[in-house]
Short mmCIF file of C-alpha atoms and ligand atoms in Angstrom, two decimals:
data_model
loop_
_atom_site.label_atom_id
_atom_site.label_comp_id
_atom_site.label_asym_id
_atom_site.label_seq_id
_atom_site.Cartn_x
_atom_site.Cartn_y
_atom_site.Cartn_z
CA MET A 7 -61.62 105.52 105.61
CA THR A 8 -59.96 105.02 102.20
CA GLU A 9 -62.41 102.19 101.46
CA GLU A 10 -65.36 104.45 102.35
CA LEU A 11 -64.06 107.24 100.12
CA LEU A 12 -63.52 104.81 97.24
CA GLY A 13 -67.17 103.79 97.57
CA LEU A 14 -68.29 107.35 96.71
CA PRO A 15 -69.29 108.21 93.12
CA VAL A 16 -66.56 109.25 90.69
CA PRO A 17 -66.72 112.91 89.60
CA SER A 18 -69.12 113.20 86.67
CA VAL A 19 -67.93 114.24 83.22
CA PRO A 20 -69.85 116.38 80.71
CA ALA A 21 -71.49 114.81 77.66
CA GLY A 22 -69.34 114.74 74.53
CA ASP A 23 -69.75 113.42 71.00
CA GLN A 24 -66.23 113.77 69.61
CA GLY A 25 -62.64 113.08 70.57
CA VAL A 26 -61.52 112.74 74.18
CA ALA A 27 -64.75 114.31 75.48
CA TRP A 28 -66.73 111.50 73.79
CA LEU A 29 -64.37 108.87 75.18
CA ARG A 30 -64.61 110.18 78.75
CA ALA A 31 -68.39 110.32 78.54
CA HIS A 32 -68.68 106.68 77.44
CA VAL A 33 -66.16 104.68 79.52
CA VAL A 34 -66.70 102.76 82.74
CA ARG A 35 -64.00 104.75 84.53
CA PHE A 36 -66.01 108.00 84.70
CA SER A 37 -69.51 106.48 85.06
CA ASN A 38 -71.73 105.90 88.09
CA GLY A 39 -74.78 103.84 89.01
CA ALA A 40 -76.55 101.69 86.41
CA GLU A 41 -74.45 103.09 83.58
CA HIS A 42 -71.30 102.05 85.45
CA ALA A 43 -72.64 98.53 86.08
CA ARG A 44 -73.51 98.05 82.41
CA ARG A 45 -70.16 99.36 81.16
CA ARG A 46 -68.26 97.46 83.83
CA ALA A 47 -69.81 94.17 82.66
CA LEU A 48 -68.99 95.04 79.05
CA THR A 49 -65.40 96.02 79.88
CA THR A 50 -64.70 93.05 82.15
CA ARG A 51 -65.98 90.64 79.51
CA LEU A 52 -63.54 92.05 76.98
CA ILE A 53 -60.51 91.02 79.05
CA GLU A 54 -61.99 87.95 80.73
CA ASN A 55 -60.04 85.26 78.88
CA VAL A 56 -57.29 87.41 77.51
CA GLN A 57 -53.84 85.82 77.91
CA VAL A 58 -51.25 88.20 76.51
CA THR A 59 -47.59 88.96 77.12
CA SER A 60 -47.39 92.54 75.79
CA LEU A 61 -49.47 95.70 75.31
CA ASP A 62 -49.29 95.18 71.53
CA GLU A 63 -50.91 91.78 71.90
CA LEU A 64 -53.54 93.31 74.22
CA ALA A 65 -54.36 95.90 71.53
CA THR A 66 -54.76 93.08 68.98
CA ALA A 67 -56.87 91.01 71.37
CA LEU A 68 -59.15 94.03 71.86
CA GLY A 69 -59.59 94.47 68.13
CA LEU A 70 -57.41 97.60 67.89
CA PRO A 71 -54.15 96.25 66.44
CA GLY A 72 -51.35 98.75 65.91
CA SER A 73 -53.14 101.41 67.94
CA LEU A 74 -50.55 101.99 70.67
CA ASP A 75 -49.17 105.24 69.22
CA ASP A 76 -52.69 106.67 69.28
CA ILE A 77 -53.25 105.29 72.78
CA ALA A 78 -50.00 106.93 73.94
CA ALA A 79 -51.30 110.27 72.62
CA ILE A 80 -54.65 109.88 74.39
CA ALA A 81 -53.35 108.62 77.77
CA PRO A 82 -51.97 111.95 79.12
CA CYS A 83 -55.31 113.67 78.32
CA TYR A 84 -57.72 110.98 79.53
CA GLN A 85 -58.45 112.14 83.08
CA PRO A 86 -61.07 114.90 83.29
CA HIS A 87 -58.66 117.25 85.10
CA GLU A 88 -56.08 116.95 82.29
CA ALA A 89 -55.91 119.32 79.30
CA VAL A 90 -56.84 117.80 75.94
CA THR A 91 -54.51 118.19 72.96
CA ALA A 92 -55.65 118.28 69.32
CA GLU A 93 -53.43 115.24 68.77
CA ALA A 94 -55.34 113.26 71.42
CA ASP A 95 -58.72 114.26 69.93
CA ALA A 96 -57.52 113.19 66.48
CA ALA A 97 -56.23 109.88 67.89
CA VAL A 98 -59.61 109.11 69.49
CA GLU A 99 -61.37 109.87 66.21
CA ARG A 100 -59.04 107.53 64.31
CA LEU A 101 -60.02 104.68 66.65
CA ALA A 102 -63.64 105.57 67.47
CA GLY A 103 -65.36 104.04 64.41
CA GLY A 104 -69.11 104.35 64.94
CA HIS A 105 -68.67 105.98 68.38
CA ASP A 106 -70.40 103.09 70.14
CA GLU A 107 -70.02 102.04 73.77
CA LEU A 108 -68.13 98.86 72.92
CA THR A 109 -65.46 100.78 71.03
CA ALA A 110 -65.19 103.25 73.90
CA ALA A 111 -64.67 100.28 76.23
CA ARG A 112 -61.88 98.93 74.04
CA ILE A 113 -60.10 102.27 73.80
CA GLY A 114 -60.66 102.93 77.51
CA LEU A 115 -59.11 99.58 78.45
CA LEU A 116 -56.01 100.28 76.41
CA VAL A 117 -55.67 103.82 77.75
CA GLN A 118 -56.02 102.58 81.34
CA ALA A 119 -53.49 99.86 80.57
CA TRP A 120 -50.99 102.14 78.86
CA ALA A 121 -50.03 104.61 81.56
CA ALA A 122 -50.61 102.46 84.63
CA THR A 123 -48.74 99.47 83.25
CA HIS A 124 -45.71 101.50 82.26
CA ALA A 125 -45.66 103.13 85.69
CA PHE A 126 -46.02 99.72 87.34
CA ALA A 127 -43.17 98.29 85.23
CA GLU A 128 -40.91 101.17 86.21
CA ARG A 129 -41.61 100.52 89.90
CA LEU A 130 -40.83 96.83 89.48
CA ARG A 131 -37.59 97.66 87.68
CA THR A 132 -36.46 100.00 90.43
CA SER A 133 -37.98 97.99 93.35
CA ASP A 134 -40.08 101.02 94.26
CA PRO A 135 -43.03 99.92 96.42
CA SER A 136 -45.12 103.08 95.89
CA PRO A 137 -48.46 102.66 94.05
CA PRO A 138 -48.22 103.20 90.26
CA VAL A 139 -51.51 105.10 90.35
CA PRO A 140 -50.89 107.23 93.46
CA ILE A 141 -54.28 108.93 93.76
CA THR A 142 -57.77 108.84 92.36
CA ARG A 143 -60.70 111.23 92.72
CA ARG A 144 -64.20 110.97 94.15
CA ALA A 145 -67.20 113.28 94.39
CA SER A 146 -68.03 114.04 98.04
CA GLN A 147 -70.44 116.50 99.65
CA ASP A 148 -67.54 118.96 99.84
CA GLY A 149 -66.69 118.64 96.16
CA VAL A 150 -64.01 116.52 94.47
CA VAL A 151 -61.61 114.84 96.91
CA GLU A 152 -58.32 113.13 96.18
CA VAL A 153 -57.95 109.61 97.62
CA ARG A 154 -54.50 108.11 98.14
CA LEU A 155 -54.09 104.54 96.89
CA ASP A 156 -51.09 103.40 99.00
CA ALA A 157 -53.12 100.62 100.62
CA HIS A 158 -55.00 99.70 97.41
CA PRO A 159 -52.71 99.98 94.40
CA PHE A 160 -55.37 98.45 92.14
CA GLY A 161 -58.24 100.39 93.69
CA HIS A 162 -61.11 99.09 95.78
CA GLY A 163 -64.88 98.83 95.55
CA PRO A 164 -67.00 99.23 92.42
CA HIS A 165 -64.24 100.92 90.39
CA ALA A 166 -61.42 98.54 91.39
CA CYS A 167 -59.15 97.64 88.49
CA PRO A 168 -60.51 94.72 86.46
CA GLY A 169 -57.19 94.40 84.59
CA ARG A 170 -54.99 93.43 87.50
CA ASP A 171 -53.85 90.00 86.25
CA VAL A 172 -53.23 91.13 82.68
CA ALA A 173 -51.46 94.25 83.94
CA THR A 174 -49.23 92.36 86.33
CA ARG A 175 -48.03 89.98 83.64
CA ILE A 176 -47.36 92.71 81.09
CA ALA A 177 -45.68 94.98 83.65
CA LYS A 178 -43.34 92.23 84.80
CA ASN A 179 -42.43 91.54 81.17
CA LEU A 180 -41.82 95.24 80.48
CA ALA A 181 -39.75 95.65 83.64
CA PHE A 182 -37.62 92.62 82.85
CA ARG A 183 -37.00 93.84 79.32
CA ALA A 184 -36.10 97.33 80.59
CA LEU A 185 -33.48 95.87 82.95
CA HIS A 186 -31.54 94.85 79.81
CA HIS A 187 -31.57 98.36 78.39
CA GLN A 188 -30.12 100.34 81.26
CA ASP A 189 -26.75 102.10 81.13
CA GLY A 190 -25.05 99.48 83.27
CA PRO A 191 -25.56 95.74 83.71
CA PHE A 192 -27.88 94.16 86.25
CA VAL A 193 -27.03 91.11 88.29
CA LEU A 194 -29.51 88.28 87.91
CA PRO A 195 -29.25 85.77 90.76
CA ASN A 196 -30.40 82.25 89.93
CA ALA A 197 -32.69 80.42 92.34
CA TRP A 198 -33.56 76.75 92.53
CA ASP A 199 -36.74 76.85 94.60
CA HIS A 200 -39.37 79.21 96.02
CA ALA A 201 -37.45 80.08 99.19
CA SER A 202 -34.23 80.97 97.36
CA ALA A 203 -36.18 83.08 94.83
CA VAL A 204 -38.05 85.15 97.43
CA ALA A 205 -34.99 85.56 99.66
CA LEU A 206 -32.98 86.90 96.72
CA HIS A 207 -35.69 89.30 95.63
CA ALA A 208 -36.20 90.52 99.19
CA SER A 209 -32.48 91.29 99.35
CA GLY A 210 -32.84 93.87 96.60
CA PHE A 211 -32.61 91.99 93.29
CA PRO A 212 -35.42 93.22 91.03
CA ALA A 213 -35.62 89.97 89.05
CA VAL A 214 -34.62 86.35 89.61
CA GLY A 215 -33.71 83.52 87.25
CA THR A 216 -33.59 79.78 87.73
CA THR A 217 -30.52 77.55 87.58
CA SER A 218 -30.92 74.35 85.60
CA LEU A 219 -28.17 72.61 87.60
CA GLY A 220 -29.87 73.55 90.87
CA VAL A 221 -33.29 72.36 89.72
CA ALA A 222 -31.96 69.13 88.22
CA ALA A 223 -29.62 68.29 91.12
CA ALA A 224 -32.30 69.02 93.73
CA HIS A 225 -34.33 66.25 92.07
CA GLY A 226 -31.49 63.78 91.64
CA LEU A 227 -31.23 64.41 87.89
CA GLU A 228 -28.37 65.20 85.58
CA ASP A 229 -28.25 68.75 84.19
CA GLY A 230 -28.19 69.53 80.46
CA ALA A 231 -29.58 66.13 79.56
CA GLY A 232 -33.15 67.30 79.05
CA LEU A 233 -34.34 65.25 82.03
CA ALA A 234 -35.66 67.93 84.39
CA GLY A 235 -38.46 69.29 82.17
CA ALA A 236 -41.36 68.53 84.50
CA GLU A 237 -39.49 69.86 87.56
CA THR A 238 -38.42 73.03 85.74
CA VAL A 239 -41.93 73.75 84.48
CA ARG A 240 -43.45 73.16 87.92
CA LEU A 241 -40.95 75.56 89.49
CA ALA A 242 -41.40 78.16 86.74
CA ARG A 243 -45.18 78.13 87.20
CA MET A 244 -44.80 78.56 90.95
CA LEU A 245 -42.30 81.41 90.62
CA ALA A 246 -44.40 83.12 87.91
CA GLY A 247 -46.96 83.90 90.62
CA LEU A 248 -44.43 85.98 92.60
CA PRO A 249 -44.74 89.76 92.45
CA PHE A 250 -41.50 90.30 90.53
CA PRO A 251 -40.13 89.21 87.13
CA VAL A 252 -38.78 85.67 86.91
CA THR A 253 -36.93 84.10 84.02
CA ALA A 254 -36.77 80.34 83.58
CA ASP A 255 -33.93 78.32 82.12
CA LEU A 256 -35.70 75.90 79.78
CA GLU A 257 -32.45 74.30 78.50
CA SER A 258 -33.22 73.51 74.84
CA GLY A 259 -36.93 73.00 75.35
CA PHE A 260 -36.70 69.48 76.76
CA GLY A 261 -36.97 67.81 73.40
CA ALA A 262 -40.39 69.28 72.53
CA ALA A 263 -41.28 70.56 69.05
CA PRO A 264 -40.94 74.35 68.49
CA GLU A 265 -44.74 74.92 68.61
CA GLU A 266 -44.97 73.02 71.88
CA VAL A 267 -42.15 75.02 73.41
CA ALA A 268 -43.85 78.21 72.18
CA GLU A 269 -47.15 77.18 73.76
CA LEU A 270 -45.36 76.31 76.99
CA VAL A 271 -43.59 79.69 77.14
CA ALA A 272 -46.82 81.59 76.45
CA GLY A 273 -48.63 79.74 79.24
CA LEU A 274 -45.90 79.72 81.89
CA GLY A 275 -46.39 83.31 83.02
CA VAL A 276 -42.66 84.01 83.38
CA ALA A 277 -41.13 87.27 82.11
CA GLY A 278 -38.23 85.58 80.39
CA VAL A 279 -36.80 82.27 79.25
CA ASN A 280 -33.36 80.96 78.35
CA LEU A 281 -33.15 78.64 75.38
CA GLU A 282 -29.84 77.07 74.46
CA ASP A 283 -28.60 75.63 71.20
CA GLY A 284 -26.71 72.91 73.02
CA ARG A 285 -28.48 69.55 72.88
CA PRO A 286 -27.98 66.57 75.17
CA HIS A 287 -25.71 65.10 72.48
CA GLY A 288 -24.07 67.98 70.62
CA LEU A 289 -25.36 71.22 69.10
CA ALA A 290 -28.50 72.17 67.19
CA ALA A 291 -28.02 73.34 63.62
CA PRO A 292 -28.27 77.16 63.61
CA ARG A 293 -31.37 76.99 61.38
CA GLU A 294 -33.11 74.56 63.73
CA GLN A 295 -32.42 76.82 66.73
CA ALA A 296 -33.52 79.92 64.81
CA GLU A 297 -36.83 78.19 64.01
CA LEU A 298 -37.35 77.39 67.68
CA ILE A 299 -36.66 81.02 68.62
CA ARG A 300 -38.99 82.36 65.94
CA ALA A 301 -41.82 80.05 67.00
CA VAL A 302 -41.52 81.18 70.63
CA LYS A 303 -41.32 84.89 69.78
CA ASP A 304 -44.33 84.67 67.45
CA ARG A 305 -46.42 83.09 70.17
CA ALA A 306 -45.15 85.03 73.21
CA PRO A 307 -43.60 88.29 71.96
CA GLY A 308 -43.58 89.97 75.39
CA VAL A 309 -41.49 87.25 77.01
CA PHE A 310 -37.76 88.10 76.95
CA LEU A 311 -35.99 85.35 75.05
CA ASN A 312 -32.35 84.97 76.00
CA ALA A 313 -30.62 82.81 73.40
CA ARG A 314 -27.75 80.86 74.88
CA VAL A 315 -25.03 80.14 72.35
CA ASP A 316 -23.05 77.07 73.39
CA THR A 317 -20.39 77.08 70.69
CA HIS A 318 -17.98 79.16 72.79
CA TRP A 319 -17.64 76.87 75.75
CA LEU A 320 -17.47 73.90 73.42
CA GLY A 321 -14.29 75.51 72.13
CA LEU A 322 -15.46 76.62 68.65
CA ALA A 323 -14.10 79.84 67.11
CA LEU A 324 -15.68 83.15 68.05
CA ASP A 325 -16.77 83.69 64.45
CA GLU A 326 -19.10 80.69 64.77
CA THR A 327 -20.52 82.07 68.03
CA GLU A 328 -21.02 85.51 66.50
CA GLU A 329 -22.69 84.07 63.40
CA ARG A 330 -25.08 82.03 65.51
CA ALA A 331 -25.83 84.97 67.81
CA ARG A 332 -26.64 87.11 64.77
CA ARG A 333 -29.02 84.48 63.38
CA TYR A 334 -30.80 84.10 66.70
CA VAL A 335 -31.23 87.87 67.04
CA ASP A 336 -32.60 87.99 63.48
CA ALA A 337 -35.05 85.26 64.49
CA GLY A 338 -36.32 87.47 67.33
CA ALA A 339 -34.08 86.70 70.33
CA ASP A 340 -34.08 89.65 72.74
CA GLY A 341 -30.69 88.91 74.22
CA ILE A 342 -27.76 86.54 73.90
CA PHE A 343 -26.02 84.54 76.56
CA VAL A 344 -22.54 83.20 76.04
CA ALA A 345 -21.27 81.16 78.96
CA GLY A 346 -17.53 81.13 79.51
CA LEU A 347 -16.95 84.38 77.62
CA THR A 348 -14.16 86.27 79.39
CA GLU A 349 -11.93 87.93 76.79
CA PRO A 350 -12.64 91.70 76.67
CA ARG A 351 -12.41 91.84 72.88
CA ASP A 352 -14.83 88.91 72.48
CA ILE A 353 -17.26 90.44 74.96
CA GLU A 354 -17.23 93.78 73.13
CA ARG A 355 -17.82 92.10 69.79
CA LEU A 356 -20.87 90.15 70.96
CA ALA A 357 -22.25 92.99 73.06
CA ALA A 358 -22.61 95.00 69.85
CA LEU A 359 -25.27 92.54 68.58
CA ALA A 360 -27.86 92.56 71.38
CA PRO A 361 -28.07 92.82 75.19
CA LEU A 362 -25.30 90.44 76.23
CA ASN A 363 -25.51 88.11 79.22
CA VAL A 364 -22.39 86.55 80.73
CA LEU A 365 -21.72 84.59 83.88
CA ALA A 366 -20.39 86.34 86.96
CA GLN A 367 -16.74 85.39 86.74
CA ALA A 368 -13.34 87.01 86.48
CA ARG A 369 -14.51 90.64 86.36
CA THR A 370 -16.57 93.02 88.48
CA PRO A 371 -20.00 94.21 87.28
CA GLN A 372 -18.43 97.63 86.65
CA GLN A 373 -15.73 96.13 84.41
CA LEU A 374 -18.23 93.97 82.54
CA GLY A 375 -20.51 96.98 82.14
CA ASP A 376 -17.64 98.96 80.62
CA LEU A 377 -17.29 96.19 78.02
CA GLY A 378 -21.00 96.50 77.14
CA VAL A 379 -22.45 93.57 79.14
CA LYS A 380 -26.10 94.12 80.15
CA ARG A 381 -26.85 91.09 82.31
CA ILE A 382 -24.64 89.16 84.70
CA SER A 383 -25.98 85.79 85.85
CA THR A 384 -24.79 83.82 88.80
CA GLY A 385 -25.70 80.56 87.04
CA SER A 386 -25.37 77.57 89.35
CA LEU A 387 -23.00 79.39 91.74
CA LEU A 388 -25.58 80.19 94.44
CA PHE A 389 -26.89 76.63 94.50
CA ARG A 390 -23.37 75.24 94.79
CA ALA A 391 -22.49 77.78 97.50
CA ALA A 392 -25.64 76.94 99.46
CA LEU A 393 -24.89 73.24 99.20
CA ARG A 394 -21.36 73.73 100.49
CA GLN A 395 -22.57 75.99 103.29
CA ALA A 396 -25.22 73.44 104.35
CA VAL A 397 -22.66 70.65 104.49
CA ALA A 398 -20.16 72.84 106.36
CA THR A 399 -22.85 73.76 108.89
CA ALA A 400 -23.74 70.11 109.48
CA VAL A 401 -20.07 69.27 110.01
CA GLN A 402 -19.71 72.14 112.48
CA VAL A 403 -22.71 70.90 114.45
CA ARG A 404 -21.32 67.36 114.48
CA ASP A 405 -17.90 68.61 115.59
CA GLY A 406 -19.34 70.73 118.39
CA ALA A 407 -18.39 74.07 116.75
CA GLU A 408 -20.55 77.18 116.71
CA PRO A 409 -22.69 76.99 113.53
CA PRO A 410 -22.61 80.07 111.25
CA ALA A 411 -25.40 82.65 111.09
CA ALA A 412 -28.50 81.53 109.22
CA PHE A 413 -31.91 82.92 108.37
CA GLY A 414 -34.22 82.65 111.38
CA TYR A 415 -37.14 80.22 111.32
CA ALA A 416 -39.73 83.02 111.43
CA GLU A 417 -37.80 84.97 108.83
CA VAL A 418 -38.11 82.11 106.33
CA GLN A 419 -41.79 81.73 107.19
CA ASP A 420 -42.28 85.44 106.55
CA LEU A 421 -40.39 85.25 103.28
CA SER A 422 -42.60 82.41 102.13
CA ARG A 423 -45.57 84.63 102.77
CA GLY A 424 -43.78 87.38 100.85
CA THR A 425 -44.14 89.84 103.70
CA ARG A 426 -40.69 90.97 104.61
CA SER A 427 -37.34 92.20 103.39
CA ALA A 428 -34.31 89.97 103.90
CA ALA A 429 -31.97 92.90 103.41
CA GLY A 430 -32.05 94.27 106.94
C1 HEM B 1 -53.66 95.76 81.31
C2 HEM B 1 -53.62 96.76 82.14
C3 HEM B 1 -54.81 97.42 82.79
C4 HEM B 1 -56.12 97.45 82.40
C5 HEM B 1 -56.73 96.77 81.20
C6 HEM B 1 -56.83 98.25 83.38
C7 HEM B 1 -58.18 98.55 83.31
C8 HEM B 1 -58.86 99.33 84.23
C9 HEM B 1 -60.23 99.79 84.10
C10 HEM B 1 -61.13 99.51 82.92
C11 HEM B 1 -60.53 100.50 85.20
C12 HEM B 1 -61.87 101.22 85.49
C13 HEM B 1 -62.77 100.30 86.29
C14 HEM B 1 -64.08 100.94 86.68
O1 HEM B 1 -64.18 102.18 86.66
O2 HEM B 1 -65.01 100.21 87.06
C15 HEM B 1 -59.37 100.49 86.05
C16 HEM B 1 -59.30 101.08 87.27
C17 HEM B 1 -58.17 101.12 88.02
N1 HEM B 1 -56.92 100.61 87.69
FE1 HEM B 1 -56.46 99.53 86.06
N2 HEM B 1 -55.95 98.68 84.32
C18 HEM B 1 -54.71 98.19 84.01
C19 HEM B 1 -53.55 98.38 84.69
C20 HEM B 1 -53.49 98.93 85.95
C21 HEM B 1 -52.31 99.03 86.75
C22 HEM B 1 -50.91 98.53 86.35
C23 HEM B 1 -52.63 99.66 87.89
C24 HEM B 1 -51.78 100.02 89.06
C25 HEM B 1 -51.10 99.16 89.75
C26 HEM B 1 -54.05 99.95 87.82
C27 HEM B 1 -54.76 100.57 88.80
C28 HEM B 1 -56.07 100.90 88.73
C29 HEM B 1 -56.79 101.59 89.77
C30 HEM B 1 -56.21 102.11 91.07
C31 HEM B 1 -58.11 101.73 89.34
C32 HEM B 1 -59.26 102.32 90.10
C33 HEM B 1 -59.39 103.78 89.91
C34 HEM B 1 -60.47 104.33 90.79
O3 HEM B 1 -61.09 103.61 91.58
O4 HEM B 1 -60.70 105.52 90.71
N3 HEM B 1 -54.52 99.49 86.63
N4 HEM B 1 -58.36 99.78 85.43
#
């Protein structure tokens, strides 16, 4: 029934030669028939090979750099049933150039992207499964009907969203970033494979990280020695396809040059990365690490870069850690991660610089939140706990004891297909 309704024409819009009225009259979204087909081809081509990590980059890729304030003014007035403000008309005119169809397509793409992607990001952040665009409209014999999009969040039929892949990547990036700017901290569990990542997300964690110890140890490699690059990248690529934000621990970039690390981060598809200034044999110079951070942020600005500062757990003074953290934030880091940080005064000092990430130890999330912490990682804890539990279970079986509760076979199968919640 929904599919049939979505196959009906969209309600027509009146002709217009200025402002929002012009935009509506020239975009694919409010067109039918041959006009729709032509504009659809034009619009789809514009985003065909676009690989971006943020809406800003999308605006640049579409030839409208710096236009997002104007787009934000237009978005609430775009739909034909919405009132048009003078501000929105003026914004369209600033962007419209020669009022040609190609420019309308560019503006239309950004307007579609703006509202829907923010709504999508908010749902990802809050684990809300409802469709970001709840309803659309079609012209039926009985007039304009509203069609619910619960079963088709990206639409269906001739007007289905052509921006799904771009939108999903940007929305995951936005959601992950927003998690670091909430009142309280969020707990980021760290997975080591596909099954652990989906099980954690299904249990109510909006985002999942990776643990370098877990990934390295699962492959018989030493952690922190830059040896598990290929395994980490393979896992990150696999997890990037999941429908929630994932952040990958890339250690210090596995010995690659800054431009190579930047290219890798841009192509991985993950919403965040951790980059540490520890090196297999010592510490990077602050300038060297700042250059790496700048290169990555220039190439992939939408990816949340968490700069791990290793001076603290190597026993150096807090001043050195603070100085490094400041330099990394100046270079573009979105957050800082200081492992082993437990002193309240130290935590408060570093939390003043940028969203601060610490390991889950010593204090409750509430207590860490009161000190200003924004992200609490489990690090390698879950991997180590799972390992111990697996060994304990094997011993119980061998000794004839009742083994502990475990996920059911079908439950794991379902999780792999991403179809079910592990919370219940
Ligand atoms: C980069 C972000 C996005 C871009 C560039 C984009 C672009 C577009 C365009 C151009 C259309 C009109 C297609 C046509 O009429 O033939 C469209 C339709 C649609 N988009 Fe997106 N969109 C984006 C994000 C999203 C998101 C995040 C959602 C919701 C999850 C969404 C849901 C839809 C739906 C439901 C339709 C169909 C509306 C209908 O059939 O009436 N879009 N999108």
